[in-house]
Short mmCIF file of C-alpha atoms and ligand atoms in Angstrom, two decimals:
data_model
loop_
_atom_site.label_atom_id
_atom_site.label_comp_id
_atom_site.label_asym_id
_atom_site.label_seq_id
_atom_site.Cartn_x
_atom_site.Cartn_y
_atom_site.Cartn_z
CA HIS A 272 -13.36 -89.87 -57.94
CA GLY A 273 -11.00 -92.73 -58.64
CA VAL A 274 -7.26 -92.16 -58.71
CA PRO A 275 -5.41 -95.05 -60.37
CA GLY A 276 -2.30 -96.18 -58.50
CA THR A 277 -3.64 -95.12 -55.09
CA ALA A 278 -5.96 -96.57 -52.43
CA LYS A 279 -8.71 -94.66 -54.25
CA GLU A 280 -8.31 -96.58 -57.48
CA ARG A 281 -11.67 -97.65 -58.90
CA THR A 282 -12.87 -100.23 -61.38
CA PHE A 283 -16.13 -101.24 -63.00
CA ILE A 284 -17.19 -104.81 -62.30
CA ALA A 285 -20.41 -106.32 -63.69
CA VAL A 286 -22.28 -109.53 -63.09
CA LYS A 287 -23.60 -110.45 -66.53
CA PRO A 288 -27.12 -111.85 -67.04
CA ASP A 289 -26.04 -115.49 -66.77
CA GLY A 290 -24.35 -114.76 -63.44
CA VAL A 291 -27.50 -113.09 -62.13
CA GLN A 292 -29.68 -115.95 -63.45
CA ARG A 293 -27.45 -118.47 -61.73
CA GLY A 294 -27.63 -116.73 -58.36
CA LEU A 295 -23.97 -115.78 -58.22
CA VAL A 296 -24.41 -112.08 -57.32
CA SER A 297 -23.81 -112.50 -53.59
CA ASP A 298 -20.78 -114.73 -54.15
CA ILE A 299 -19.17 -112.21 -56.48
CA ILE A 300 -19.92 -109.24 -54.22
CA GLY A 301 -18.70 -111.27 -51.23
CA ARG A 302 -15.35 -112.04 -52.79
CA PHE A 303 -14.61 -108.34 -53.35
CA GLU A 304 -15.91 -107.40 -49.89
CA ARG A 305 -13.89 -110.04 -48.09
CA ARG A 306 -10.75 -109.10 -50.01
CA GLY A 307 -11.15 -105.65 -48.47
CA TYR A 308 -12.33 -103.67 -51.46
CA LYS A 309 -14.96 -100.99 -50.95
CA LEU A 310 -18.27 -100.96 -52.82
CA VAL A 311 -18.91 -97.38 -53.93
CA GLY A 312 -21.50 -97.95 -56.67
CA LEU A 313 -24.15 -100.64 -57.26
CA LYS A 314 -27.14 -100.98 -59.60
CA LEU A 315 -29.34 -103.58 -61.24
CA LEU A 316 -30.54 -102.88 -64.76
CA VAL A 317 -31.29 -104.22 -68.20
CA PRO A 318 -28.80 -102.17 -70.21
CA SER A 319 -29.98 -100.39 -73.36
CA LYS A 320 -28.54 -101.46 -76.72
CA ALA A 321 -26.83 -98.05 -76.85
CA LEU A 322 -25.10 -98.70 -73.53
CA ALA A 323 -23.98 -102.22 -74.49
CA ASN A 324 -22.80 -101.05 -77.92
CA GLU A 325 -20.72 -98.32 -76.31
CA HIS A 326 -19.42 -100.59 -73.54
CA TYR A 327 -18.23 -103.13 -76.13
CA ALA A 328 -17.35 -100.60 -78.87
CA ASP A 329 -13.84 -102.07 -79.19
CA LEU A 330 -15.38 -105.39 -80.24
CA SER A 331 -17.84 -104.03 -82.82
CA SER A 332 -16.09 -105.75 -85.74
CA LYS A 333 -16.04 -109.19 -84.07
CA PRO A 334 -18.32 -111.94 -85.35
CA PHE A 335 -19.76 -112.48 -81.86
CA PHE A 336 -20.59 -108.79 -81.29
CA ALA A 337 -24.33 -108.92 -82.12
CA GLY A 338 -24.82 -112.01 -79.97
CA LEU A 339 -22.85 -110.44 -77.14
CA VAL A 340 -24.97 -107.27 -77.18
CA ASP A 341 -28.20 -109.33 -77.34
CA TYR A 342 -27.10 -111.47 -74.39
CA MET A 343 -26.40 -108.35 -72.33
CA THR A 344 -29.58 -106.47 -73.29
CA ASN A 345 -32.41 -108.93 -74.01
CA GLY A 346 -33.80 -108.68 -70.51
CA LYS A 347 -34.00 -112.41 -69.83
CA ALA A 348 -32.05 -111.44 -66.73
CA PRO A 349 -30.59 -108.09 -65.66
CA VAL A 350 -27.00 -107.00 -65.15
CA ILE A 351 -25.48 -105.90 -61.85
CA GLY A 352 -23.12 -102.97 -62.34
CA MET A 353 -20.67 -102.09 -59.60
CA VAL A 354 -17.83 -99.73 -58.83
CA TRP A 355 -15.21 -101.14 -56.45
CA GLU A 356 -12.45 -99.09 -54.88
CA GLY A 357 -9.09 -99.96 -53.36
CA PRO A 358 -5.40 -100.61 -54.00
CA ALA A 359 -4.71 -102.16 -57.41
CA VAL A 360 -8.39 -102.96 -57.81
CA ILE A 361 -8.27 -102.75 -61.61
CA LYS A 362 -5.60 -105.43 -61.96
CA GLN A 363 -6.68 -107.51 -58.96
CA GLY A 364 -10.32 -107.36 -60.07
CA ARG A 365 -9.28 -109.02 -63.34
CA VAL A 366 -7.23 -111.59 -61.43
CA MET A 367 -10.26 -112.38 -59.25
CA LEU A 368 -12.48 -112.79 -62.34
CA GLY A 369 -10.01 -115.13 -64.05
CA ALA A 370 -9.19 -115.45 -67.73
CA THR A 371 -11.79 -114.22 -70.24
CA ASP A 372 -12.04 -117.74 -71.64
CA PRO A 373 -13.13 -119.77 -68.63
CA LYS A 374 -11.39 -122.85 -70.00
CA ALA A 375 -8.14 -121.02 -69.18
CA ALA A 376 -9.32 -119.58 -65.85
CA GLY A 377 -7.58 -120.91 -62.75
CA PRO A 378 -9.36 -122.49 -59.80
CA GLY A 379 -10.18 -119.97 -57.11
CA THR A 380 -11.16 -117.37 -59.67
CA ILE A 381 -14.83 -116.57 -60.30
CA ARG A 382 -14.78 -117.92 -63.85
CA GLY A 383 -12.49 -120.80 -62.91
CA ASP A 384 -14.92 -121.86 -60.20
CA TYR A 385 -18.23 -121.41 -62.02
CA CYS A 386 -18.09 -121.55 -65.82
CA LEU A 387 -16.65 -123.05 -68.97
CA THR A 388 -17.99 -121.04 -71.92
CA ILE A 389 -16.46 -117.76 -73.18
CA GLY A 390 -19.83 -116.48 -74.35
CA ARG A 391 -21.34 -117.06 -70.88
CA ASN A 392 -18.48 -116.03 -68.62
CA ILE A 393 -20.60 -114.53 -65.81
CA CYS A 394 -18.73 -111.32 -65.12
CA HIS A 395 -16.87 -108.33 -66.52
CA GLY A 396 -14.05 -106.19 -65.18
CA SER A 397 -12.33 -103.12 -66.62
CA ASP A 398 -8.98 -104.02 -68.16
CA SER A 399 -7.10 -100.73 -67.67
CA ALA A 400 -7.30 -97.34 -65.98
CA GLU A 401 -8.61 -95.89 -69.24
CA SER A 402 -11.33 -98.55 -69.54
CA ALA A 403 -12.28 -98.14 -65.89
CA GLU A 404 -12.77 -94.40 -66.31
CA LYS A 405 -14.78 -94.86 -69.51
CA GLU A 406 -16.94 -97.67 -68.13
CA ILE A 407 -17.66 -96.02 -64.77
CA GLY A 408 -18.76 -92.90 -66.65
CA LEU A 409 -20.92 -94.96 -68.97
CA TRP A 410 -22.71 -97.06 -66.37
CA PHE A 411 -22.86 -94.52 -63.53
CA GLY A 412 -23.94 -91.05 -64.56
CA GLY A 413 -26.48 -89.84 -62.04
CA LYS A 414 -25.73 -87.56 -59.13
CA GLY A 415 -25.10 -89.51 -55.94
CA GLU A 416 -24.75 -92.86 -57.70
CA ILE A 417 -21.17 -93.20 -56.55
CA VAL A 418 -20.61 -92.69 -52.84
CA ASN A 419 -17.43 -91.78 -50.98
CA TRP A 420 -17.58 -93.36 -47.55
CA ALA A 421 -15.19 -94.47 -44.79
CA SER A 422 -14.99 -98.24 -44.51
CA ASN A 423 -13.66 -99.92 -41.38
CA ASN A 424 -11.26 -101.69 -43.74
CA ASP A 425 -9.52 -98.42 -44.54
CA GLU A 426 -7.29 -98.73 -41.49
CA TRP A 427 -6.73 -101.70 -39.23
CA VAL A 428 -5.24 -101.85 -35.72
P1 LIG B 266 -14.54 -108.70 -70.21
O1 LIG B 266 -14.36 -107.29 -70.74
O2 LIG B 266 -15.94 -109.17 -70.34
O3 LIG B 266 -13.97 -108.92 -68.86
O4 LIG B 266 -13.70 -109.59 -71.15
P2 LIG B 266 -12.28 -109.24 -71.76
O5 LIG B 266 -12.06 -107.77 -71.83
O6 LIG B 266 -11.29 -110.05 -71.05
O7 LIG B 266 -12.43 -109.86 -73.20
P3 LIG B 266 -12.88 -109.24 -74.56
O8 LIG B 266 -12.05 -109.90 -75.60
O9 LIG B 266 -12.94 -107.76 -74.50
O10 LIG B 266 -14.32 -109.85 -74.69
C1 LIG B 266 -15.38 -109.26 -74.02
C2 LIG B 266 -16.48 -110.25 -73.87
O11 LIG B 266 -16.94 -110.71 -75.13
C3 LIG B 266 -17.41 -112.03 -75.01
N1 LIG B 266 -16.74 -112.88 -75.97
N2 LIG B 266 -17.35 -113.81 -76.65
N3 LIG B 266 -15.73 -115.99 -79.01
C4 LIG B 266 -16.73 -115.48 -78.33
O12 LIG B 266 -17.87 -115.89 -78.43
C5 LIG B 266 -16.45 -114.39 -77.43
N4 LIG B 266 -15.27 -113.82 -77.22
C6 LIG B 266 -15.45 -112.85 -76.30
C7 LIG B 266 -17.16 -112.48 -73.61
O13 LIG B 266 -18.36 -112.27 -72.86
C8 LIG B 266 -16.09 -111.53 -73.14
O14 LIG B 266 -16.10 -111.39 -71.74
#
């Protein structure tokens, strides 16, 4: 399992329904692959309300909470859930996503390149080691859903 602060650090990254609808799944996966991170978990699903409520539990008192959960769970498009592994992947994953509000996201980031609206910001990434552990456990429970494997990026000549 993931060990924060090492090459085995892991984070949970999701492509939200608008990102899937817009055909951005391969771009987002490609950015993490090309950076050298290792994909160790991947699934496509329409999350249950219970899952979305738990995932966003910290935001339950916010005025946008009900709309956020509906957007994630209404099934108009699914979510891609992923676990990525590698050095500093929690922090760097957030850097690659760009600022939560896309209006503040820099060019070259996923949000900075593809969106403008905070409520439709395409992607999610765990914001700390604690969140990563919680979210990976929430989205990936089944046996064999996360795979340890040796990538040819683990060691270069
Ligand atoms: P994320 O987890 O999705 O990467 O975003 P975050 O932690 O940087 O930001 P957070 O404040 O936890 O917000 C989570 C998600 O809630 C939606 N949101 N909508 N004013 C709004 O309508 C509003 N504010 C936040 C976004 O989808 C945001 O990513």
